[in-house]
Structures are given as C-alpha cells and as structure tokens.
PDB file of C-alpha atoms and ligand atoms in Angstrom:
ATOM      1  CA  MET A   2     -11.394   8.972  -6.390  1.00  0.00           C
ATOM      2  CA  HIS A   3      -7.655   9.003  -5.832  1.00  0.00           C
ATOM      3  CA  LEU A   4      -5.502   6.027  -6.763  1.00  0.00           C
ATOM      4  CA  HIS A   5      -2.312   5.393  -4.831  1.00  0.00           C
ATOM      5  CA  ILE A   6      -0.032   2.706  -6.183  1.00  0.00           C
ATOM      6  CA  ASN A   7       1.829   0.460  -3.775  1.00  0.00           C
ATOM      7  CA  ILE A   8       5.193  -0.407  -5.360  1.00  0.00           C
ATOM      8  CA  ASP A   9       6.451  -2.904  -2.741  1.00  0.00           C
ATOM      9  CA  HIS A  10       6.541  -5.739  -5.235  1.00  0.00           C
ATOM     10  CA  ILE A  11       8.817  -3.903  -7.626  1.00  0.00           C
ATOM     11  CA  ALA A  12      11.256  -4.182  -4.718  1.00  0.00           C
ATOM     12  CA  THR A  13      10.294  -7.833  -4.158  1.00  0.00           C
ATOM     13  CA  LEU A  14      11.493  -8.583  -7.695  1.00  0.00           C
ATOM     14  CA  ARG A  15      14.749  -6.715  -7.065  1.00  0.00           C
ATOM     15  CA  GLN A  16      15.393  -8.410  -3.719  1.00  0.00           C
ATOM     16  CA  ALA A  17      14.790 -11.850  -5.278  1.00  0.00           C
ATOM     17  CA  ARG A  18      18.184 -11.518  -6.992  1.00  0.00           C
ATOM     18  CA  ALA A  19      19.770  -8.777  -4.871  1.00  0.00           C
ATOM     19  CA  THR A  20      20.255  -6.680  -8.003  1.00  0.00           C
ATOM     20  CA  SER A  21      19.870  -2.925  -8.225  1.00  0.00           C
ATOM     21  CA  TYR A  22      16.901  -3.267 -10.588  1.00  0.00           C
ATOM     22  CA  PRO A  23      13.985  -2.920 -10.989  1.00  0.00           C
ATOM     23  CA  ASP A  24      14.294   0.260  -8.960  1.00  0.00           C
ATOM     24  CA  PRO A  25      11.164   1.351  -7.046  1.00  0.00           C
ATOM     25  CA  VAL A  26      12.279   4.957  -7.550  1.00  0.00           C
ATOM     26  CA  TRP A  27      11.972   4.559 -11.317  1.00  0.00           C
ATOM     27  CA  ALA A  28       8.707   2.682 -10.891  1.00  0.00           C
ATOM     28  CA  ALA A  29       7.275   5.482  -8.749  1.00  0.00           C
ATOM     29  CA  ALA A  30       8.082   8.043 -11.412  1.00  0.00           C
ATOM     30  CA  MET A  31       6.407   5.887 -14.074  1.00  0.00           C
ATOM     31  CA  CYS A  32       3.296   5.452 -11.894  1.00  0.00           C
ATOM     32  CA  GLU A  33       3.100   9.216 -11.457  1.00  0.00           C
ATOM     33  CA  LEU A  34       3.563   9.821 -15.177  1.00  0.00           C
ATOM     34  CA  ALA A  35       0.671   7.413 -15.786  1.00  0.00           C
ATOM     35  CA  GLY A  36      -1.545   9.460 -13.461  1.00  0.00           C
ATOM     36  CA  ALA A  37      -1.230   7.870 -10.005  1.00  0.00           C
ATOM     37  CA  ASP A  38      -2.219  10.278  -7.242  1.00  0.00           C
ATOM     38  CA  GLY A  39       0.215   8.867  -4.717  1.00  0.00           C
ATOM     39  CA  ILE A  40       2.940   6.314  -4.079  1.00  0.00           C
ATOM     40  CA  THR A  41       2.726   3.868  -1.195  1.00  0.00           C
ATOM     41  CA  VAL A  42       5.525   1.732   0.233  1.00  0.00           C
ATOM     42  CA  HIS A  43       5.671  -0.519   3.273  1.00  0.00           C
ATOM     43  CA  LEU A  44       9.003  -0.488   5.074  1.00  0.00           C
ATOM     44  CA  ARG A  45       8.728  -3.798   6.906  1.00  0.00           C
ATOM     45  CA  GLU A  46      10.772  -4.537   9.973  1.00  0.00           C
ATOM     46  CA  ASP A  47      12.424  -7.473   8.146  1.00  0.00           C
ATOM     47  CA  ARG A  48      13.157  -5.310   5.068  1.00  0.00           C
ATOM     48  CA  ARG A  49      11.891  -8.065   2.787  1.00  0.00           C
ATOM     49  CA  HIS A  50      11.159  -5.719  -0.096  1.00  0.00           C
ATOM     50  CA  ILE A  51      11.382  -1.938   0.390  1.00  0.00           C
ATOM     51  CA  GLN A  52      14.733  -0.807   1.848  1.00  0.00           C
ATOM     52  CA  ASP A  53      15.579   2.305   3.867  1.00  0.00           C
ATOM     53  CA  ARG A  54      17.387   3.678   0.824  1.00  0.00           C
ATOM     54  CA  ASP A  55      14.189   3.457  -1.230  1.00  0.00           C
ATOM     55  CA  VAL A  56      12.205   5.483   1.283  1.00  0.00           C
ATOM     56  CA  LEU A  57      14.887   8.158   1.501  1.00  0.00           C
ATOM     57  CA  LEU A  58      15.123   8.509  -2.278  1.00  0.00           C
ATOM     58  CA  LEU A  59      11.367   8.369  -2.808  1.00  0.00           C
ATOM     59  CA  ARG A  60      10.952  11.242  -0.364  1.00  0.00           C
ATOM     60  CA  GLN A  61      13.154  13.290  -2.666  1.00  0.00           C
ATOM     61  CA  THR A  62      11.604  12.176  -5.953  1.00  0.00           C
ATOM     62  CA  VAL A  63       7.873  11.585  -5.409  1.00  0.00           C
ATOM     63  CA  ARG A  64       5.914  14.565  -6.694  1.00  0.00           C
ATOM     64  CA  THR A  65       2.472  13.417  -5.637  1.00  0.00           C
ATOM     65  CA  LEU A  66       1.994  12.030  -2.105  1.00  0.00           C
ATOM     66  CA  LEU A  67       4.279   9.583  -0.360  1.00  0.00           C
ATOM     67  CA  ASN A  68       2.456   7.200   1.953  1.00  0.00           C
ATOM     68  CA  LEU A  69       4.691   5.146   4.244  1.00  0.00           C
ATOM     69  CA  GLU A  70       3.082   2.027   5.652  1.00  0.00           C
ATOM     70  CA  MET A  71       4.729   0.958   8.866  1.00  0.00           C
ATOM     71  CA  ALA A  72       4.355  -0.851  12.161  1.00  0.00           C
ATOM     72  CA  ALA A  73       3.903   1.404  15.194  1.00  0.00           C
ATOM     73  CA  THR A  74       7.361   0.596  16.570  1.00  0.00           C
ATOM     74  CA  GLU A  75       9.916   2.998  17.995  1.00  0.00           C
ATOM     75  CA  GLU A  76      12.292   2.280  15.110  1.00  0.00           C
ATOM     76  CA  MET A  77       9.706   2.971  12.416  1.00  0.00           C
ATOM     77  CA  VAL A  78       8.325   6.067  14.103  1.00  0.00           C
ATOM     78  CA  GLY A  79      11.903   7.394  14.275  1.00  0.00           C
ATOM     79  CA  ILE A  80      12.475   6.710  10.580  1.00  0.00           C
ATOM     80  CA  ALA A  81       9.173   8.355   9.644  1.00  0.00           C
ATOM     81  CA  ARG A  82       9.986  11.442  11.727  1.00  0.00           C
ATOM     82  CA  GLU A  83      13.249  11.774   9.778  1.00  0.00           C
ATOM     83  CA  VAL A  84      11.910  11.001   6.301  1.00  0.00           C
ATOM     84  CA  LYS A  85       8.653  12.921   6.733  1.00  0.00           C
ATOM     85  CA  PRO A  86       6.314  11.097   4.335  1.00  0.00           C
ATOM     86  CA  ASP A  87       3.097  12.974   3.613  1.00  0.00           C
ATOM     87  CA  ILE A  88       1.125  10.156   5.215  1.00  0.00           C
ATOM     88  CA  ALA A  89       2.142   7.371   7.599  1.00  0.00           C
ATOM     89  CA  THR A  90      -0.235   4.424   7.597  1.00  0.00           C
ATOM     90  CA  LEU A  91       0.061   2.321  10.722  1.00  0.00           C
ATOM     91  CA  VAL A  92      -0.446  -1.371   9.990  1.00  0.00           C
ATOM     92  CA  PRO A  93      -0.206  -4.528  12.087  1.00  0.00           C
ATOM     93  CA  GLU A  94       2.890  -6.484  11.163  1.00  0.00           C
ATOM     94  CA  LYS A  95       3.735 -10.124  11.765  1.00  0.00           C
ATOM     95  CA  ARG A  96       7.055 -11.582  10.685  1.00  0.00           C
ATOM     96  CA  ALA A  97       5.648 -14.822   9.311  1.00  0.00           C
ATOM     97  CA  GLU A  98       2.791 -13.330   7.280  1.00  0.00           C
ATOM     98  CA  ARG A  99       3.001 -13.128   3.516  1.00  0.00           C
ATOM     99  CA  THR A 100       1.171  -9.815   3.483  1.00  0.00           C
ATOM    100  CA  THR A 101      -0.763  -7.657   5.971  1.00  0.00           C
ATOM    101  CA  GLU A 102      -3.471 -10.111   6.930  1.00  0.00           C
ATOM    102  CA  GLY A 103      -5.882  -7.940   8.870  1.00  0.00           C
ATOM    103  CA  GLY A 104      -6.452  -4.475  10.200  1.00  0.00           C
ATOM    104  CA  LEU A 105      -5.097  -3.039  13.425  1.00  0.00           C
ATOM    105  CA  ASP A 106      -6.858  -4.086  16.605  1.00  0.00           C
ATOM    106  CA  VAL A 107      -7.168  -0.440  17.579  1.00  0.00           C
ATOM    107  CA  GLY A 108      -8.893  -1.106  20.909  1.00  0.00           C
ATOM    108  CA  ALA A 109      -6.339  -3.644  22.117  1.00  0.00           C
ATOM    109  CA  ALA A 110      -3.321  -1.783  20.744  1.00  0.00           C
ATOM    110  CA  ARG A 111      -4.454   1.611  22.015  1.00  0.00           C
ATOM    111  CA  SER A 112      -1.510   2.037  24.395  1.00  0.00           C
ATOM    112  CA  ALA A 113       1.037   1.420  21.611  1.00  0.00           C
ATOM    113  CA  LEU A 114      -0.853   3.255  18.867  1.00  0.00           C
ATOM    114  CA  GLY A 115      -1.806   6.407  20.769  1.00  0.00           C
ATOM    115  CA  PRO A 116       1.753   7.661  21.354  1.00  0.00           C
ATOM    116  CA  ALA A 117       2.796   6.699  17.809  1.00  0.00           C
ATOM    117  CA  VAL A 118      -0.116   8.676  16.324  1.00  0.00           C
ATOM    118  CA  LYS A 119       0.746  11.739  18.393  1.00  0.00           C
ATOM    119  CA  THR A 120       4.501  11.573  17.759  1.00  0.00           C
ATOM    120  CA  LEU A 121       3.973  11.301  14.007  1.00  0.00           C
ATOM    121  CA  GLN A 122       1.366  14.070  13.923  1.00  0.00           C
ATOM    122  CA  SER A 123       3.592  16.380  15.943  1.00  0.00           C
ATOM    123  CA  GLY A 124       6.236  15.814  13.244  1.00  0.00           C
ATOM    124  CA  GLY A 125       3.821  17.185  10.641  1.00  0.00           C
ATOM    125  CA  ILE A 126       2.858  13.771   9.237  1.00  0.00           C
ATOM    126  CA  GLU A 127      -0.756  12.810   8.503  1.00  0.00           C
ATOM    127  CA  VAL A 128      -1.577   9.515  10.174  1.00  0.00           C
ATOM    128  CA  SER A 129      -3.841   6.843   8.761  1.00  0.00           C
ATOM    129  CA  LEU A 130      -4.843   3.657  10.594  1.00  0.00           C
ATOM    130  CA  PHE A 131      -5.322   0.457   8.584  1.00  0.00           C
ATOM    131  CA  ILE A 132      -8.388  -1.149  10.143  1.00  0.00           C
ATOM    132  CA  ASP A 133     -10.935  -3.835   9.470  1.00  0.00           C
ATOM    133  CA  PRO A 134     -14.167  -2.449   8.003  1.00  0.00           C
ATOM    134  CA  ARG A 135     -16.039  -2.451  11.297  1.00  0.00           C
ATOM    135  CA  LYS A 136     -17.828   0.562  12.774  1.00  0.00           C
ATOM    136  CA  GLU A 137     -16.229  -0.018  16.204  1.00  0.00           C
ATOM    137  CA  ALA A 138     -12.774   0.054  14.648  1.00  0.00           C
ATOM    138  CA  VAL A 139     -13.606   3.299  12.823  1.00  0.00           C
ATOM    139  CA  ARG A 140     -14.765   4.902  16.054  1.00  0.00           C
ATOM    140  CA  ALA A 141     -11.689   3.654  17.925  1.00  0.00           C
ATOM    141  CA  ALA A 142      -9.436   5.121  15.206  1.00  0.00           C
ATOM    142  CA  ALA A 143     -11.170   8.496  15.494  1.00  0.00           C
ATOM    143  CA  GLU A 144     -10.861   8.385  19.285  1.00  0.00           C
ATOM    144  CA  LEU A 145      -7.113   7.860  18.924  1.00  0.00           C
ATOM    145  CA  GLY A 146      -6.920  11.105  16.984  1.00  0.00           C
ATOM    146  CA  ALA A 147      -6.325   9.715  13.497  1.00  0.00           C
ATOM    147  CA  ARG A 148      -7.882  11.838  10.776  1.00  0.00           C
ATOM    148  CA  ARG A 149      -7.492   9.145   8.132  1.00  0.00           C
ATOM    149  CA  ILE A 150      -8.404   5.492   7.988  1.00  0.00           C
ATOM    150  CA  GLU A 151      -7.787   2.794   5.410  1.00  0.00           C
ATOM    151  CA  LEU A 152     -10.351  -0.004   5.353  1.00  0.00           C
ATOM    152  CA  HIS A 153      -8.914  -3.489   4.844  1.00  0.00           C
ATOM    153  CA  THR A 154     -10.676  -4.987   1.822  1.00  0.00           C
ATOM    154  CA  GLY A 155      -9.051  -8.441   2.132  1.00  0.00           C
ATOM    155  CA  ASP A 156     -12.172 -10.270   3.364  1.00  0.00           C
ATOM    156  CA  TYR A 157     -14.191  -8.786   0.509  1.00  0.00           C
ATOM    157  CA  CYS A 158     -11.548  -9.838  -2.021  1.00  0.00           C
ATOM    158  CA  ASN A 159     -11.235 -13.339  -0.547  1.00  0.00           C
ATOM    159  CA  ALA A 160     -14.996 -13.951  -0.302  1.00  0.00           C
ATOM    160  CA  THR A 161     -15.765 -17.176  -2.136  1.00  0.00           C
ATOM    161  CA  THR A 162     -19.481 -16.684  -2.801  1.00  0.00           C
ATOM    162  CA  ILE A 163     -21.590 -13.817  -4.101  1.00  0.00           C
ATOM    163  CA  ASP A 164     -23.469 -13.705  -0.764  1.00  0.00           C
ATOM    164  CA  LYS A 165     -20.285 -13.470   1.290  1.00  0.00           C
ATOM    165  CA  ARG A 166     -18.946 -10.805  -1.004  1.00  0.00           C
ATOM    166  CA  ARG A 167     -22.153  -8.799  -0.630  1.00  0.00           C
ATOM    167  CA  VAL A 168     -21.943  -9.024   3.164  1.00  0.00           C
ATOM    168  CA  GLU A 169     -18.322  -7.828   3.105  1.00  0.00           C
ATOM    169  CA  LEU A 170     -19.187  -5.001   0.743  1.00  0.00           C
ATOM    170  CA  GLU A 171     -21.995  -3.918   3.069  1.00  0.00           C
ATOM    171  CA  ARG A 172     -19.514  -3.885   5.972  1.00  0.00           C
ATOM    172  CA  ILE A 173     -17.138  -1.742   3.932  1.00  0.00           C
ATOM    173  CA  ALA A 174     -19.979   0.638   3.021  1.00  0.00           C
ATOM    174  CA  ALA A 175     -21.147   0.927   6.660  1.00  0.00           C
ATOM    175  CA  ALA A 176     -17.591   1.532   7.899  1.00  0.00           C
ATOM    176  CA  ALA A 177     -17.033   4.158   5.201  1.00  0.00           C
ATOM    177  CA  GLU A 178     -20.287   5.892   6.178  1.00  0.00           C
ATOM    178  CA  GLU A 179     -19.200   5.919   9.825  1.00  0.00           C
ATOM    179  CA  GLY A 180     -15.822   7.336   8.829  1.00  0.00           C
ATOM    180  CA  VAL A 181     -17.428  10.145   6.839  1.00  0.00           C
ATOM    181  CA  ALA A 182     -19.799  10.905   9.732  1.00  0.00           C
ATOM    182  CA  LEU A 183     -16.755  11.284  11.986  1.00  0.00           C
ATOM    183  CA  GLY A 184     -15.058  13.570   9.475  1.00  0.00           C
ATOM    184  CA  LEU A 185     -12.356  11.084   8.500  1.00  0.00           C
ATOM    185  CA  HIS A 186     -10.587  10.693   5.152  1.00  0.00           C
ATOM    186  CA  VAL A 187     -11.563   7.152   4.142  1.00  0.00           C
ATOM    187  CA  ALA A 188      -9.257   5.040   1.999  1.00  0.00           C
ATOM    188  CA  ALA A 189      -9.488   1.331   1.196  1.00  0.00           C
ATOM    189  CA  GLY A 190      -7.140  -1.334  -0.015  1.00  0.00           C
ATOM    190  CA  HIS A 191      -5.653  -4.791   0.067  1.00  0.00           C
ATOM    191  CA  GLY A 192      -6.250  -7.521  -2.467  1.00  0.00           C
ATOM    192  CA  LEU A 193      -8.034  -5.235  -4.912  1.00  0.00           C
ATOM    193  CA  ASP A 194      -7.728  -6.458  -8.479  1.00  0.00           C
ATOM    194  CA  TYR A 195      -9.075  -5.502 -11.901  1.00  0.00           C
ATOM    195  CA  PRO A 196     -12.224  -7.677 -11.619  1.00  0.00           C
ATOM    196  CA  ASN A 197     -13.103  -6.814  -7.984  1.00  0.00           C
ATOM    197  CA  VAL A 198     -12.208  -3.130  -7.611  1.00  0.00           C
ATOM    198  CA  GLY A 199     -15.415  -1.736  -9.175  1.00  0.00           C
ATOM    199  CA  PRO A 200     -17.871  -2.063  -6.263  1.00  0.00           C
ATOM    200  CA  VAL A 201     -15.300  -0.700  -3.784  1.00  0.00           C
ATOM    201  CA  ALA A 202     -14.539   2.255  -6.050  1.00  0.00           C
ATOM    202  CA  ALA A 203     -18.284   2.915  -6.243  1.00  0.00           C
ATOM    203  CA  THR A 204     -18.765   2.879  -2.455  1.00  0.00           C
ATOM    204  CA  PRO A 205     -19.827   6.324  -1.208  1.00  0.00           C
ATOM    205  CA  GLY A 206     -17.372   7.924   1.187  1.00  0.00           C
ATOM    206  CA  ILE A 207     -14.271   6.086  -0.013  1.00  0.00           C
ATOM    207  CA  VAL A 208     -12.040   8.685  -1.620  1.00  0.00           C
ATOM    208  CA  GLU A 209      -8.769   6.794  -2.059  1.00  0.00           C
ATOM    209  CA  LEU A 210      -7.676   3.308  -3.075  1.00  0.00           C
ATOM    210  CA  ASN A 211      -4.288   1.747  -2.407  1.00  0.00           C
ATOM    211  CA  ILE A 212      -3.483  -0.987  -4.909  1.00  0.00           C
ATOM    212  CA  GLY A 213      -0.202  -2.805  -5.392  1.00  0.00           C
ATOM    213  CA  HIS A 214       0.122  -6.481  -6.205  1.00  0.00           C
ATOM    214  CA  ALA A 215      -2.459  -6.600  -8.989  1.00  0.00           C
ATOM    215  CA  VAL A 216      -0.926  -3.637 -10.804  1.00  0.00           C
ATOM    216  CA  VAL A 217       2.651  -4.913 -10.555  1.00  0.00           C
ATOM    217  CA  ALA A 218       1.539  -8.413 -11.598  1.00  0.00           C
ATOM    218  CA  ARG A 219      -0.251  -6.987 -14.644  1.00  0.00           C
ATOM    219  CA  ALA A 220       2.748  -4.840 -15.497  1.00  0.00           C
ATOM    220  CA  VAL A 221       4.885  -7.976 -15.730  1.00  0.00           C
ATOM    221  CA  LEU A 222       2.516  -9.495 -18.274  1.00  0.00           C
ATOM    222  CA  VAL A 223       1.589  -6.446 -20.320  1.00  0.00           C
ATOM    223  CA  GLY A 224       5.270  -5.489 -20.451  1.00  0.00           C
ATOM    224  CA  LEU A 225       6.578  -8.952 -21.355  1.00  0.00           C
ATOM    225  CA  ASP A 226       6.031  -8.666 -25.098  1.00  0.00           C
ATOM    226  CA  ARG A 227       8.110  -5.484 -25.271  1.00  0.00           C
ATOM    227  CA  ALA A 228      10.791  -6.879 -22.969  1.00  0.00           C
ATOM    228  CA  VAL A 229      11.268 -10.011 -25.125  1.00  0.00           C
ATOM    229  CA  ARG A 230      11.383  -7.932 -28.315  1.00  0.00           C
ATOM    230  CA  ASP A 231      14.018  -5.651 -26.763  1.00  0.00           C
ATOM    231  CA  MET A 232      16.200  -8.644 -25.816  1.00  0.00           C
ATOM    232  CA  ILE A 233      15.807 -10.165 -29.300  1.00  0.00           C
ATOM    233  CA  ALA A 234      16.996  -6.865 -30.750  1.00  0.00           C
ATOM    234  CA  VAL A 235      20.085  -6.851 -28.516  1.00  0.00           C
ATOM    235  CA  VAL A 236      21.142 -10.447 -29.208  1.00  0.00           C
ATOM    236  CA  ARG A 237      20.354 -10.354 -32.948  1.00  0.00           C
ATOM    237  CA  GLU A 238      22.425  -7.237 -33.312  1.00  0.00           C
ATOM    238  CA  GLN A 239      25.405  -9.528 -32.607  1.00  0.00           C
ATOM    239  CA  ARG A 240      24.202 -12.646 -34.339  1.00  0.00           C
ATOM    240  CA  PRO A 241      21.459 -12.018 -36.909  1.00  0.00           C
ATOM    241  CA  LEU A 242      19.542 -15.170 -37.846  1.00  0.00           C
TER     242      LEU A 242
HETATM  243  N1  LIG B   9      -2.974  -1.037   1.881  1.00  0.00           N
HETATM  244  C1  LIG B   9      -2.226  -1.539   2.884  1.00  0.00           C
HETATM  245  C2  LIG B   9      -2.298  -0.888   4.224  1.00  0.00           C
HETATM  246  C3  LIG B   9      -1.363  -2.632   2.670  1.00  0.00           C
HETATM  247  O1  LIG B   9      -0.626  -3.123   3.694  1.00  0.00           O
HETATM  248  C4  LIG B   9      -1.269  -3.169   1.364  1.00  0.00           C
HETATM  249  C5  LIG B   9      -0.316  -4.290   1.100  1.00  0.00           C
HETATM  250  O2  LIG B   9       0.974  -3.890   1.381  1.00  0.00           O
HETATM  251  C6  LIG B   9      -2.038  -2.593   0.357  1.00  0.00           C
HETATM  252  C7  LIG B   9      -2.912  -1.551   0.635  1.00  0.00           C
HETATM  253  C8  LIG B   9      -1.982  -3.066  -1.060  1.00  0.00           C
HETATM  254  O3  LIG B   9      -2.455  -4.375  -1.159  1.00  0.00           O
HETATM  255  P1  LIG B   9      -2.293  -5.147  -2.530  1.00  0.00           P
HETATM  256  O4  LIG B   9      -0.826  -5.295  -2.789  1.00  0.00           O
HETATM  257  O5  LIG B   9      -2.974  -6.464  -2.252  1.00  0.00           O
HETATM  258  O6  LIG B   9      -2.969  -4.345  -3.576  1.00  0.00           O
END
C-alpha cells in the first residue's frame, strides 16, 4: 500500500496570514523523509491554498511522485503540460465548496474530460480520475482511457451509523474490484482519518491512499509541544524568569 500525503492545508495555514511560511515545499520534503510514497497538491482555480509557485518548486524538489489534482479546464491542463507532474488527478471543482465534495460525473462530463485526458497523456502525464465508488463510474473512467482511478471515500467517512458505513465500504470494495478487473491502478481518498482508514487500507485492490487534512491536523497538535518549548527558549534567552 502506497501512502501519498496531500499538503494543501500546509498552504492553507500560510495563506491565512499571507506569510511565506509554513512552506509546502519544506513540508513535502519532511513527508518524504518520514516515508511518504508521494506528494499530492490541488491547484484550485481560486488559488485558495496551493499557489502556482508551489507546484513549480515541488516539481523540482519532490523525489517520490508528484500528483497534481486539478479541474479539467484549459488553464489547468496547460499548467500541467508545462509542469509535468507524474500524475494528474482530475477532480470536479466548485468555487463555493469547502473541499471536493464528490467524484467526477464521468458520464455527463465525458465531452470535457475526454480531451483533457488525452492532452495530458500525450504530454507524458499519467491521468487519474477522482470518482464516486460506483461500478458504472469505474467503467466510464476506463472507457475514457484513464489508467488510474481514485475512489472518493467521503460518504464512507461521513457515514453516521455502522450499517451505513458497512454499505459504503461494500461499495468501495465493489468499485475497487471492478477497477482491478479493468486493469486500473486503484487509489482512494478523501476524509480518511486515523480511526477510519483501517478498513479502506485493508480493501483488496486499493493500492494507494491519498490523505491530507487528518495528517496536517495531527501535525499541528503533535508538534505543538515542541513549538511552544522552542518559543520559550527564544524569549527566555532575553529575559530569563
Ligand atoms: N484525494 C482527492 C482527489 C482530494 O481532492 C482530496 C482533498 O483535496 C484528498 C484526496 C485528501 O482528502 P483529505 O484532505 O480529506 O484527506
């Protein structure tokens, strides 16, 4: 199982104060040093967290795999063709959403997605489609020529009862099985956290997880003790108690 870390929210913290830190480029290096198999960033059309500069620098510094999540727009396809991430994951994007709320409607968006998939692939970029865990969506992704899919695990993560969670997990398992049968590389992600990741990681056929918010949120807390101690050291150097 490969773990790709999504570092968007390192950039969210930076953009909250328009500072130059924390830098996603540094964060990516630390994730890789800790053993991450890939780095994922979403360059949103509104540039709310990751900036163009981040993607350009990450392309030069990431040693594992760089996965660029993006909408299938002309602008983003152009940027991807220039930057050449290892993988481009096409996601649906709505301005008002807090995060990517669902998978691509591959059937309905076929006319927009098809050319984007081909243009990216002809630029030497692997294309993944972020889809809901439904067999029809998996088949539609394969028909569009994608060789990778990422199953949206949001409904599983948001399920409020054990029964609903089981149903969602079964859907994920069936979609993964369909993906494997079609020869696709099957990833999963969205909303995965320390308590809920286990059953998804154990699902046959899923070979990659993309996890962001939970890891960055935990980093803030597990790193807080050290950060406070470091600041105490700096201020007490001037004014010991
Ligand atoms: N995969 C995709 C395609 C996403 O859009 C996101 C969120 O940007 C993630 C994975 C990671 O989700 P989370 O931050 O909830 O772990």
